[in-house]
Coordinates of C-alpha atoms in Angstrom, one line a residue:
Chain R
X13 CA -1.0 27.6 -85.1
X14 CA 0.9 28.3 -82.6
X15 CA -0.6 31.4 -81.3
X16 CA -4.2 29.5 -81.5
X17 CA -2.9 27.1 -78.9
X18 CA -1.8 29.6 -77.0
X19 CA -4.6 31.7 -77.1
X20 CA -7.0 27.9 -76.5
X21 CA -4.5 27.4 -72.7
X22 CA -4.9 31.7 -72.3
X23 CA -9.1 31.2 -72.3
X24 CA -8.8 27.9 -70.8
X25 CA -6.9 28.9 -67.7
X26 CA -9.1 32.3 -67.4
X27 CA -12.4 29.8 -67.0
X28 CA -10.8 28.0 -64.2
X29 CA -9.3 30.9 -62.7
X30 CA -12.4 31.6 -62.5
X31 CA -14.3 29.2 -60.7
X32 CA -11.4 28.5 -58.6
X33 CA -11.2 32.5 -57.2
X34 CA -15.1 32.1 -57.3
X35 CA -15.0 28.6 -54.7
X36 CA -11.6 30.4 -52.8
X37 CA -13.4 34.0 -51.6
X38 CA -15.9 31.5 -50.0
X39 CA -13.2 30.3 -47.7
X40 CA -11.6 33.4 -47.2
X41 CA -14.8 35.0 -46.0
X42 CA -15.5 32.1 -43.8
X43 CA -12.2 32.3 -42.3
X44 CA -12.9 36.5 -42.3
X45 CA -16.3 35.8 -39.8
X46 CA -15.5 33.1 -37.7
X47 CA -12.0 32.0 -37.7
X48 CA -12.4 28.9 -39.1
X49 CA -12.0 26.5 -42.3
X50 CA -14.6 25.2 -43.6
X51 CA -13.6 22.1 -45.2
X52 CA -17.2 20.9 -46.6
X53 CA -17.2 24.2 -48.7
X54 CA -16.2 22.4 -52.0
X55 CA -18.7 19.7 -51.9
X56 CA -21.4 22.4 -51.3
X57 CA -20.4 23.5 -55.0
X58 CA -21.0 19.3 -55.3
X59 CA -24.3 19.5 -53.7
X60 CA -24.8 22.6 -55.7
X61 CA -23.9 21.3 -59.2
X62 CA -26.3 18.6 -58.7
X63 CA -29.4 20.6 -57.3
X64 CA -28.9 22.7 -60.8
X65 CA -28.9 19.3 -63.2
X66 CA -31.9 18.2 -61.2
X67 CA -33.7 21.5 -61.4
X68 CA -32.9 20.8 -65.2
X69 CA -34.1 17.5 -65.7
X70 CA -37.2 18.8 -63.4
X71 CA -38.3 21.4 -65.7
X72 CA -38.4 19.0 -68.4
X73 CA -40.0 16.3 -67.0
X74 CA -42.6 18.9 -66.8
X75 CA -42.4 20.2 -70.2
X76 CA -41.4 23.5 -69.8
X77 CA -38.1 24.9 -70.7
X78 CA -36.3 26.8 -73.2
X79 CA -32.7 27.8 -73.2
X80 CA -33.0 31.1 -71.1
X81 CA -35.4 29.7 -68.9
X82 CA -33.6 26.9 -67.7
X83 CA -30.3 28.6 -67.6
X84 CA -32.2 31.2 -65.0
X85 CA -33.8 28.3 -63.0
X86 CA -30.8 26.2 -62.7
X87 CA -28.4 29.0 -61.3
X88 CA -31.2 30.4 -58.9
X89 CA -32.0 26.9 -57.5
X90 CA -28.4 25.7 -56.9
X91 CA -27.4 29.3 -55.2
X92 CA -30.4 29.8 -53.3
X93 CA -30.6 26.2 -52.4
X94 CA -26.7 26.1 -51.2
X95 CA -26.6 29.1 -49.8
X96 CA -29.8 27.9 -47.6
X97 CA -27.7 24.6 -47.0
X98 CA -24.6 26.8 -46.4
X99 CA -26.4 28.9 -43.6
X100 CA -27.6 25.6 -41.7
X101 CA -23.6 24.6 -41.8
X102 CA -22.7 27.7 -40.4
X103 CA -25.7 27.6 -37.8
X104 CA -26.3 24.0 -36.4
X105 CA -22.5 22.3 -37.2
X106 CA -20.1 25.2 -37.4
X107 CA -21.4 27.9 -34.3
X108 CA -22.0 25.5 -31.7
X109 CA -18.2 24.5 -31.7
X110 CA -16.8 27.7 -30.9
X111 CA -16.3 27.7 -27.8
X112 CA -14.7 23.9 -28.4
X113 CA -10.7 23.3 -30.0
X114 CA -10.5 24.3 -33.7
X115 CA -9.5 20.8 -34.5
X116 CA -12.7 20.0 -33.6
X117 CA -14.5 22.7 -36.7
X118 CA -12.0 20.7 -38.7
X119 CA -13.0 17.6 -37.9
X120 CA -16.6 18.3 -38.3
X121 CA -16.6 20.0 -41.9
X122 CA -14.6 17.4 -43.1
X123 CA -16.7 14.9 -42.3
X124 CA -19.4 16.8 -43.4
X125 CA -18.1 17.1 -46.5
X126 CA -17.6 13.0 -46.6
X127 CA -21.5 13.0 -46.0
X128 CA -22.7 15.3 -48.5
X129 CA -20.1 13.8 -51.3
X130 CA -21.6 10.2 -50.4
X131 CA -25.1 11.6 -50.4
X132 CA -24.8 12.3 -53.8
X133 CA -23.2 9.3 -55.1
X134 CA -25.6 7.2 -52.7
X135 CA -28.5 9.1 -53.5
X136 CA -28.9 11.1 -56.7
X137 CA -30.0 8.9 -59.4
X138 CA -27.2 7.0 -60.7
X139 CA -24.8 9.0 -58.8
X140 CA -21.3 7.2 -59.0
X141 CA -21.3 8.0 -62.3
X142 CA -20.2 10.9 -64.3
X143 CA -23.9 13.0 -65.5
X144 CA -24.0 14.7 -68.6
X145 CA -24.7 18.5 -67.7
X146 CA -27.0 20.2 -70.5
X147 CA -24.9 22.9 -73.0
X148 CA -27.3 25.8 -72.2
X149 CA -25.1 28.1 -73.4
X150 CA -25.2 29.5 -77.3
X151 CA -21.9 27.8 -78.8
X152 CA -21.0 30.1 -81.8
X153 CA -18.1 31.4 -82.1
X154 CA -16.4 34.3 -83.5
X155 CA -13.2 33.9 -85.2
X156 CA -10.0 35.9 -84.4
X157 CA -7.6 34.7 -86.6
X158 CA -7.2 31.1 -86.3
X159 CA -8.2 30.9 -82.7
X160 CA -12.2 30.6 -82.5
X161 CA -13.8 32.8 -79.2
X162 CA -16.8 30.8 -78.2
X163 CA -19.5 32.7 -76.8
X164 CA -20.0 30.1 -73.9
X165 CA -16.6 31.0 -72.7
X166 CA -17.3 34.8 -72.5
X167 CA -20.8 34.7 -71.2
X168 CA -19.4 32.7 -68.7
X169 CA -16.5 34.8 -67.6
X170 CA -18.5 37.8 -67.6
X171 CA -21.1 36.6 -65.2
X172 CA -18.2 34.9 -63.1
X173 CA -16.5 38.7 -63.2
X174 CA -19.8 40.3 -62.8
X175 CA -20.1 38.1 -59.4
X176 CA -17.0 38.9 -57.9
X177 CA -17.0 42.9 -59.0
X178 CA -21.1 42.4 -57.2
X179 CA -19.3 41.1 -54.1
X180 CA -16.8 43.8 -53.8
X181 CA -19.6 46.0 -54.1
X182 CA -21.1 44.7 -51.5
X183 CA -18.0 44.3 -49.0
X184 CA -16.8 47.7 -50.0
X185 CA -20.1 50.0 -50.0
X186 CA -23.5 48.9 -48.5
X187 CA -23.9 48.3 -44.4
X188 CA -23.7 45.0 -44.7
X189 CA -20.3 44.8 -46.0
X190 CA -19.1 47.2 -43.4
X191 CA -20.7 44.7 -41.0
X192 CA -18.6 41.6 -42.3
X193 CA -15.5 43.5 -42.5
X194 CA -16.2 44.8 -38.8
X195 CA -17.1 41.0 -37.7
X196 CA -13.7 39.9 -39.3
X197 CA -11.7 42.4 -37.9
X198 CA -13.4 42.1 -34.0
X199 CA -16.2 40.5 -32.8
X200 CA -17.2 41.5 -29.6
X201 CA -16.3 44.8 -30.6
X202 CA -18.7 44.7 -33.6
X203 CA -21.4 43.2 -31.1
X204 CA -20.6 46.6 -29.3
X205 CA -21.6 48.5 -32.4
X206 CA -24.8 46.9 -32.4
X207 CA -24.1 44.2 -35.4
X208 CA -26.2 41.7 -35.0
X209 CA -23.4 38.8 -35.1
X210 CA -25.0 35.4 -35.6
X211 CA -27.0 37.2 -38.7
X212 CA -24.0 38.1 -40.3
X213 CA -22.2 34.9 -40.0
X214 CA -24.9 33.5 -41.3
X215 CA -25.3 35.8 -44.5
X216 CA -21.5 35.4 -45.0
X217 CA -22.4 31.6 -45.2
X218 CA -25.0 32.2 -47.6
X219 CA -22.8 34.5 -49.5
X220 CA -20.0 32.3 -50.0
X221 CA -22.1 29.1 -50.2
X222 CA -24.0 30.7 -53.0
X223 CA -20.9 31.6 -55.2
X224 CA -19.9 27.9 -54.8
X225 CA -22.6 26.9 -56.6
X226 CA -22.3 29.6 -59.1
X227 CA -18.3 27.9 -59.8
X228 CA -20.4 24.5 -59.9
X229 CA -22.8 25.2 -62.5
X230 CA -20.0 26.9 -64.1
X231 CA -17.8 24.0 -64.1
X232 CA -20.8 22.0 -65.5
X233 CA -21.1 24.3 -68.5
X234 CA -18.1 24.4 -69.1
X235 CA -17.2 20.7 -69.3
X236 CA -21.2 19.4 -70.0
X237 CA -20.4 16.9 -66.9
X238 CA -20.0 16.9 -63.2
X239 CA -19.6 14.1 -60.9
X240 CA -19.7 13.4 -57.1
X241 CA -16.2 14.4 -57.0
X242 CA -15.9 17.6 -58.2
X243 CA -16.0 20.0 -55.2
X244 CA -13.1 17.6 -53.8
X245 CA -10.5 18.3 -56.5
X246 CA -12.2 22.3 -56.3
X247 CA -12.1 22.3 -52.7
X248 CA -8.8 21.5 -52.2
X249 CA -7.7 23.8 -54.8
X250 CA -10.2 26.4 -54.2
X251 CA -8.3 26.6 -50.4
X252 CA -4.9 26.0 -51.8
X253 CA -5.3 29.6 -54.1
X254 CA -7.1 31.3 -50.5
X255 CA -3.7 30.1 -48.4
X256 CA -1.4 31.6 -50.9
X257 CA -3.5 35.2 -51.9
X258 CA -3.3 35.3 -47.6
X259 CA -6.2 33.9 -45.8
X260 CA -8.8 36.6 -45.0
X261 CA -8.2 38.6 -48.0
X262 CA -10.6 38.7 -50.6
X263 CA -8.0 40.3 -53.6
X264 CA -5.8 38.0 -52.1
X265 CA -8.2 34.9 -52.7
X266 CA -8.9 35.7 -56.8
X267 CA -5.3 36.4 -57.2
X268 CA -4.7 33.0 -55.9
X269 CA -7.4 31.1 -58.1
X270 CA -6.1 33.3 -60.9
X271 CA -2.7 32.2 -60.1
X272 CA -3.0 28.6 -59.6
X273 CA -4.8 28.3 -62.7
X274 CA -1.9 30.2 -64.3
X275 CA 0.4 27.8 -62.9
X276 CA -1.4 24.4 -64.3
X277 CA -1.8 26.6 -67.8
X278 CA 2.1 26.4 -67.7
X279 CA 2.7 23.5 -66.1
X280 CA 0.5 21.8 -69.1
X281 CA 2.4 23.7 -71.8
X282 CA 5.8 23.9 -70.8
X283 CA 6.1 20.1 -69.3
X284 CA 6.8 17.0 -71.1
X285 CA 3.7 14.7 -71.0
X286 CA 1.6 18.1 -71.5
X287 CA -1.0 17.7 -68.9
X288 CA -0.5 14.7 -66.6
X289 CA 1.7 16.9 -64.3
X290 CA 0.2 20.1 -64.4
X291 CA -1.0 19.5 -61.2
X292 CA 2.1 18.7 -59.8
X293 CA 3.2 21.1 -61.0
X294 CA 0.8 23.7 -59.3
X295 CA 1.1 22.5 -55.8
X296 CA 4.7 22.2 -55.4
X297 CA 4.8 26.0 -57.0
X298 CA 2.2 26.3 -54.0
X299 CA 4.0 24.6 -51.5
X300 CA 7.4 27.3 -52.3
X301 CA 5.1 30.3 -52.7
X302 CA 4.0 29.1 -48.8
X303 CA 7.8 28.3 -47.3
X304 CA 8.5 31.7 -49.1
X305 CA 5.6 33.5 -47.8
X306 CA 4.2 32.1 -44.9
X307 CA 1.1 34.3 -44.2
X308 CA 0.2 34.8 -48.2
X309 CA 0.5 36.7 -50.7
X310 CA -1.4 39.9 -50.0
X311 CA 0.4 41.0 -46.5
X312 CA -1.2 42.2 -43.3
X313 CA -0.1 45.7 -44.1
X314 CA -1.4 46.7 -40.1
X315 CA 0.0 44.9 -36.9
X316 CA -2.9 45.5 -34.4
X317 CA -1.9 47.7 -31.0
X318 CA -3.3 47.6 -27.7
Chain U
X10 CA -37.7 58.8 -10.3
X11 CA -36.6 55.4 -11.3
X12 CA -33.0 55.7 -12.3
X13 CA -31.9 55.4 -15.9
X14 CA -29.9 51.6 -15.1
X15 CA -30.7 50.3 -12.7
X16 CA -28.6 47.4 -11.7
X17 CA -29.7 44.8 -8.8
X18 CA -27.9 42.1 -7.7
X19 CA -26.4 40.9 -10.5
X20 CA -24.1 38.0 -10.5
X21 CA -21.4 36.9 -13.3
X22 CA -19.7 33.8 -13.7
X23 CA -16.2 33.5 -15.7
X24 CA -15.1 29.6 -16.2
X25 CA -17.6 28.4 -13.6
X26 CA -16.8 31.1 -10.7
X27 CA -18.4 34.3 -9.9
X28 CA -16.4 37.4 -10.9
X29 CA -19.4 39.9 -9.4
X30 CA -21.1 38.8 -6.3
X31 CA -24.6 40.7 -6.0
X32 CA -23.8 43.6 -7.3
X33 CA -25.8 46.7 -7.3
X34 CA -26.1 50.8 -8.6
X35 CA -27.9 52.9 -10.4
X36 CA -26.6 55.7 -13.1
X37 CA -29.3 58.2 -13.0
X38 CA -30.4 60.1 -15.5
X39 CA -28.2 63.3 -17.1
X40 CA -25.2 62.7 -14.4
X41 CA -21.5 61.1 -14.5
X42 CA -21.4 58.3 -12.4
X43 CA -18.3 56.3 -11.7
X44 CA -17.3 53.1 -11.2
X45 CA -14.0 53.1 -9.0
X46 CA -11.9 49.9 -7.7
X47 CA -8.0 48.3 -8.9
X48 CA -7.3 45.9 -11.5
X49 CA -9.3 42.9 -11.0
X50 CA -12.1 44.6 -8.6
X51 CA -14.8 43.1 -11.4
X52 CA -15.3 46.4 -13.7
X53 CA -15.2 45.4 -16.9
X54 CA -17.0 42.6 -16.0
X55 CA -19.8 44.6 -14.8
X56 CA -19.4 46.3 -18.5
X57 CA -19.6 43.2 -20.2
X58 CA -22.8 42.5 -18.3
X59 CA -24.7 45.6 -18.9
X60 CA -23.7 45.0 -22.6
X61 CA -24.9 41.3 -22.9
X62 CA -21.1 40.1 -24.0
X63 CA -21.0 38.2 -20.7
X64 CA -24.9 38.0 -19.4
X65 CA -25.4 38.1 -15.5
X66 CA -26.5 35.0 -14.6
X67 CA -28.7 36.1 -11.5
X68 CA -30.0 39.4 -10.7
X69 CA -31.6 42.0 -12.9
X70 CA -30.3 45.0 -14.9
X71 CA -33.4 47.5 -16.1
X72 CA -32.0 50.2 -18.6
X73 CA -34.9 53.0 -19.4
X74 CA -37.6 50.9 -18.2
X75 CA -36.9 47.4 -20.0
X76 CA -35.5 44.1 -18.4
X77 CA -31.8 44.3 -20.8
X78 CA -30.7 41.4 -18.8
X79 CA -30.6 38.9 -20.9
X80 CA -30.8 40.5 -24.1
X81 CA -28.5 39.8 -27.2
X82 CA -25.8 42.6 -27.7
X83 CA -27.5 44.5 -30.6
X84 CA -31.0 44.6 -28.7
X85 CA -29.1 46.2 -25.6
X86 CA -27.5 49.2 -28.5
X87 CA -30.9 49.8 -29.9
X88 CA -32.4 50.4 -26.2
X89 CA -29.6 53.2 -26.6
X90 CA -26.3 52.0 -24.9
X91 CA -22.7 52.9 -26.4
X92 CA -20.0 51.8 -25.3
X93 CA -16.1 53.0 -25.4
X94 CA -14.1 49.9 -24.9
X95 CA -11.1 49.4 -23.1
X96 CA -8.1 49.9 -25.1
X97 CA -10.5 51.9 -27.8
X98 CA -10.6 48.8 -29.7
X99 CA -11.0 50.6 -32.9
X100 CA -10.8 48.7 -36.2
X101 CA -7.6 48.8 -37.4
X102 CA -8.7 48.2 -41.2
X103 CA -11.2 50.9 -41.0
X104 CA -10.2 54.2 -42.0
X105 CA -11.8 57.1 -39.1
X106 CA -14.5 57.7 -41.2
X107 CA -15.7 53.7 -41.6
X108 CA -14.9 53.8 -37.9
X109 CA -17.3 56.5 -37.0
X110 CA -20.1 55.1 -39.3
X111 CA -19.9 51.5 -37.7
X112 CA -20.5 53.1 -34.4
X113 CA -24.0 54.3 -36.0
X114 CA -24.4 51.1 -37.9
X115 CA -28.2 50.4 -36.5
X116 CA -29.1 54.2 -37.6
X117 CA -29.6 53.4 -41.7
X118 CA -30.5 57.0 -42.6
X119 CA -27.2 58.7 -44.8
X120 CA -28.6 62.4 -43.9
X121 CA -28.4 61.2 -39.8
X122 CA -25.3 59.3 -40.4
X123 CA -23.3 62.5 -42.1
X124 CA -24.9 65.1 -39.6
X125 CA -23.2 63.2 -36.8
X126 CA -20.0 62.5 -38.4
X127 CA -19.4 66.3 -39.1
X128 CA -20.7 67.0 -35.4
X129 CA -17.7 64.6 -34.6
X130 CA -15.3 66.4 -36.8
X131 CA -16.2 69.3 -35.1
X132 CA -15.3 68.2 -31.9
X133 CA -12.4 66.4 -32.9
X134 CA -10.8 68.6 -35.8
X135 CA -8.1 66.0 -36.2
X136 CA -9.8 63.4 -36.9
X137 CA -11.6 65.4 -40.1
X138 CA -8.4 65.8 -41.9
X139 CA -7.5 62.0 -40.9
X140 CA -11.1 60.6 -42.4
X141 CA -9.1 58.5 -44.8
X142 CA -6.5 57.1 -42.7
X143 CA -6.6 53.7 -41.6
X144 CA -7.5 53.6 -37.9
X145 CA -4.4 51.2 -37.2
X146 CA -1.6 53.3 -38.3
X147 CA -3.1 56.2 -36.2
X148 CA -1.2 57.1 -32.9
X149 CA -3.1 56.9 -29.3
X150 CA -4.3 59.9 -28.9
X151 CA -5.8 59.7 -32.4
X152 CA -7.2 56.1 -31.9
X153 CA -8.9 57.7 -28.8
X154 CA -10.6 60.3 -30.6
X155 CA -11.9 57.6 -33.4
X156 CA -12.9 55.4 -30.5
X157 CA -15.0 58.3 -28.4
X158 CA -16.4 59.6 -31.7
X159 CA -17.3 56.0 -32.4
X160 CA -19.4 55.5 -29.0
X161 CA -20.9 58.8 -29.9
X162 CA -22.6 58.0 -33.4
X163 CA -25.6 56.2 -32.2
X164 CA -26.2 59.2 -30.0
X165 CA -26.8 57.0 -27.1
X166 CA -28.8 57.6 -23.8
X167 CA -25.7 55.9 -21.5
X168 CA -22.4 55.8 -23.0
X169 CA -19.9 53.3 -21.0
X170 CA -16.5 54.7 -20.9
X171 CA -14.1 51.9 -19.8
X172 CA -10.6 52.9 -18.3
X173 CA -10.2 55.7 -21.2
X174 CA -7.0 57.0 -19.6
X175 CA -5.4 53.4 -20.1
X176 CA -1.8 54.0 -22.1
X177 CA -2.3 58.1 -23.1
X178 CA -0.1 60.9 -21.9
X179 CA -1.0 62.9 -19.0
X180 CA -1.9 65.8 -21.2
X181 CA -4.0 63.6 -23.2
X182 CA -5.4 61.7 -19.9
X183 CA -6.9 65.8 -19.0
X184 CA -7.9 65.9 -22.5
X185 CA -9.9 63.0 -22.0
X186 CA -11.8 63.7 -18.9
X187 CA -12.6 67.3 -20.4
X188 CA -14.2 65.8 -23.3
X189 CA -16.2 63.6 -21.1
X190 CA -17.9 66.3 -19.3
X191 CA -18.5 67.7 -22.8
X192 CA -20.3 65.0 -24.1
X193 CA -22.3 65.0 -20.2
X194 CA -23.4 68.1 -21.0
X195 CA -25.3 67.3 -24.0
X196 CA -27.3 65.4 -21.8
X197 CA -25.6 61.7 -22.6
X198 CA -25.9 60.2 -19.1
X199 CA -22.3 58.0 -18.4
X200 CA -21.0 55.4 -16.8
X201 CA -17.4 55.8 -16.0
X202 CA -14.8 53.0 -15.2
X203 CA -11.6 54.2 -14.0
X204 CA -8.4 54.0 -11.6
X205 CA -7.5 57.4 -11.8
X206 CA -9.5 58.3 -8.6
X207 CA -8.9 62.2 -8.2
X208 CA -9.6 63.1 -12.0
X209 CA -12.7 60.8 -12.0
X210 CA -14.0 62.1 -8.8
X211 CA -13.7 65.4 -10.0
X212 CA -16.2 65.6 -12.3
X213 CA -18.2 62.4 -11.5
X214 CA -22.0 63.2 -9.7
X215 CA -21.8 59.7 -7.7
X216 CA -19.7 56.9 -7.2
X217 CA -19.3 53.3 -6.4
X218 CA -16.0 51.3 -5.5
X219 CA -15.8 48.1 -6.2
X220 CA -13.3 45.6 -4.4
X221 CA -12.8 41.4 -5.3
X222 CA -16.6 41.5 -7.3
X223 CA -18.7 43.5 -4.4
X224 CA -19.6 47.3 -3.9
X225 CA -17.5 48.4 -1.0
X226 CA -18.5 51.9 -0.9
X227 CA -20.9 54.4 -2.8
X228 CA -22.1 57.6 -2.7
X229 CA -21.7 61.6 -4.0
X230 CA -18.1 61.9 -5.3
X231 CA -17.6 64.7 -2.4
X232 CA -18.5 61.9 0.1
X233 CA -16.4 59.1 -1.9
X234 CA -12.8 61.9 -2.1
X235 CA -13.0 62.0 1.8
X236 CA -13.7 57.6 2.5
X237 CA -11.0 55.4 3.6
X238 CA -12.5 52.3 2.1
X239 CA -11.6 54.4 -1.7
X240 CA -8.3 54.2 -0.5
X241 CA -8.6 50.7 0.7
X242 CA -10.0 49.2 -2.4
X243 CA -6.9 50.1 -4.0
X244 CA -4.2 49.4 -1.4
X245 CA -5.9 47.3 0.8

């Protein structure tokens, strides 16, 4: 019995581990290119949540539609479509304000992030309310003793790890990668080297904004709902775990959503009242992990010379 | 013959006031040419011109035949300009070898890419058995090397040198000017920005000395060693 539960909180914080490291490398790649915080990055997972359930109910308006193929559709329209809307972000709001204060990026994303929150509720059909999302994914289960392993769960977390090991790949091995980490490191000298610099701002957008969605389709499998909301509470937290892993780092950023979501896991089972604290609980672990650690958890291991 | 940049009355602004006043030279093709003058006589400026990070905003710049002007930065590399920063601004998360291969980042071919790098290694043994280390625990010297070898993998027509003596040892400083005329006489034309007059001179073809953002004095770097405005530019 009591290994069940504990096995239930082990898969449960794994899934949101997950999708939190999934929403946080966006921001610490972000931060990486151009310095800055971009605040409307969790309700681009919003946005893209909602552009899968519409692709959904799209495809059978028309008729079409089987399991496979809508679960295909769905997570190509909402990461194309976000990583599209995360690219005009980074282009037409973001890029013009370099040269201005940073308070001024944080300003704008922010109220960016009010506008494409609002635009959902305002505008998707029946949008202040919570929308059933469609169980796509085959529920049986195998049992391990008394704890049932749902296939949902794994499918999910292996095409959550399967993203993160593809971006490493891709940071680590190809040109482009070496072209982001140049960016992040110094700009005009990676200008110098002939990296075209808006470009790969832009595909670090896309990038990032394209793994938000992934974390928002996600989180609608997982639960079968989403609501205008959700890229608020995943924002903040999705920054929270990218601030303590140390801002820039991309280990640093899925050790943090691992970690936060470790810390609610506990917070829910060791706490009286089991779950209405766990949050609580979380942040003010944050908040010491940050007046402990100032710069994060994964240090700076080189101090720059001139 | 038309000169390989050609530079003509280019003017730069910096927070709304010109840093170079109508400035113009020409690097020809195959020689060392240097660009003389003290700290804030507009140098790096002029750099940062040629390379599109601060675009003149009169005046023309012609590299190889095409108006570079107003290009964007990686449209001025691919017409085959390198540059070696001042301060060597490597990448201090790099490791020599990731180093090296951003400097030949707009040349996608792996068989090119590896050629040069062991060409590199050749010339700067050390820097083989360092491939793996991380470019910002490496000392001076070694950051030099990574930082030359870097301006060297696009195998560039002009390579700008900027101040490359800045912060190294004497020894190293001779070093430094001797690979120079090394990588001249592979036929890599270069434009070099120094303070160290005598050195530069020395194995320069022509030079220009610039004082407060205009050229004050130009010509062979036999004619320049002899001129009192050199001297003035720098104590005047």
């Amino acid at each position: 019995m009591i290994v069940e539960l504990l096995a239930q909180y082990v898969m449960n914080g794994l899934m949101l581990g997950m999708m939190y490291a999934l929403v946080a490398v966006g921001f610490t790649l972000f931060f990486g290119v151009l310095d800055v915080i971009q605040f409307s990055h969790g309700d681009v997972l919003t946005v893209g949540a909602f552009t899968a359930l519409a692709a959904f109910v799209g495809l059978h308006t028309l008729g079409l539609g089987s399991r496979w193929l809508d679960l295909v559709v769905i997570v190509l329209a909402a990461t194309l479509a976000m990583a599209l809307l995360g690219m005009v972000i980074a282009r037409y709001f973001i890029m013009p304000l370099r040269a201005a204060p940073a308070l001024n990026t944080l300003l704008i994303t922010l109220m960016l992030g009010t506008v494409l929150r609002e635009a959902v509720r305002l505008f998707y059909p029946e949008g202040a309310n919570p929308k059933p999302f469609p169980a796509l994914l085959p529920r049986d289960a195998v049992a391990l003793g008394a704890f049932n392993l749902r296939l949902d769960n794994v499918l999910m977390l292996a095409a959550g790890a399967g993203v993160i090991v593809g971006l490493q790949f891709v940071l680590s091995r190809t040109r482009l990668g070496l072209a982001i980490r140049a960016v992040a490191q110094d700009e005009e000298t990676a200008r110098t080297m002939g990296i075209n610099f808006t470009a790969i701002v832009l595909i670090t957008f896309a990038i990032g904004s394209a793994m938000a969605a992934f974390a928002g389709v996600m989180n609608g499998l997982y639960y079968n709902e989403i609501n205008f909301g959700i890229g608020l509470y995943l924002g903040v937290v999705g920054f929270s775990a990218a601030i303590i892993g140390g801002l820039g780092s991309v280990y640093g950023a899925i050790l943090g959503g691992f970690l936060f979501a470790g810390l609610q896991t506990v917070g829910a089972v060791l706490l009286p009242f089991a779950s209405a604290y766990k949050d609580v609980f979380a942040f003010a672990v944050v908040i010491a992990i940050m007046a402990w650690r100032p710069t994060g958890l994964i240090r700076e291991k080189i101090s720059e010379r001139v | 013959m038309a000169a390989l940049l050609e530079i003509d009355g280019i003017y730069t602004t910096y927070d709304k006031a010109d840093v170079l006043h109508g400035i113009s030279l020409a690097v020809e093709a195959g020689t060392i040419t240097c660009l003389l003058g003290s700290n804030g006589a507009g140098k790096t400026t002029l750099v940062r011109s040629i390379l599109g990070l601060t675009p003149a905003r009169a005046g023309r710049i012609i590299f190889n035949g095409i108006d570079i002007t107003r290009l964007a930065t990686h449209k001025i590399i691919a017409a085959g300009i390198a540059c070696i920063p001042e301060g060597r601004k490597v990448f201090p998360k790099f490791t020599a070898e990731e180093n090296l291969r951003v400097g030949a980042y707009q040349d996608a071919s792996e068989t090119i890419i590896r050629g040069r790098i062991a060409e590199i290694f050749r010339i700067f043994p050390r820097l083989a058995e360092r491939r793996g280390q991380l470019a910002g625990t490496m000392s001076g010297g070694e950051q030099a090397m990574v930082s030359i070898g870097r301006g060297l993998m696009c195998a560039p027509k002009l390579l700008l040198i900027d101040e490359p003596s800045l912060g190294l040892s004497p020894r190293l400083v001779q070093e430094n000017f001797n690979i120079i005329r090394q990588i001249n006489d592979r036929g890599i034309s270069i434009l070099l920005v120094e303070q160290n007059v005598r050195q530069t001179l020395a194995i320069s073809t022509r030079g220009y000395v610039l004082a407060k953002g205009r050229v004050v004095a130009a010509g062979t770097a036999a004619e320049l060693r002899g001129q009192q405005q050199v001297r003035e530019a720098y104590f005047g």
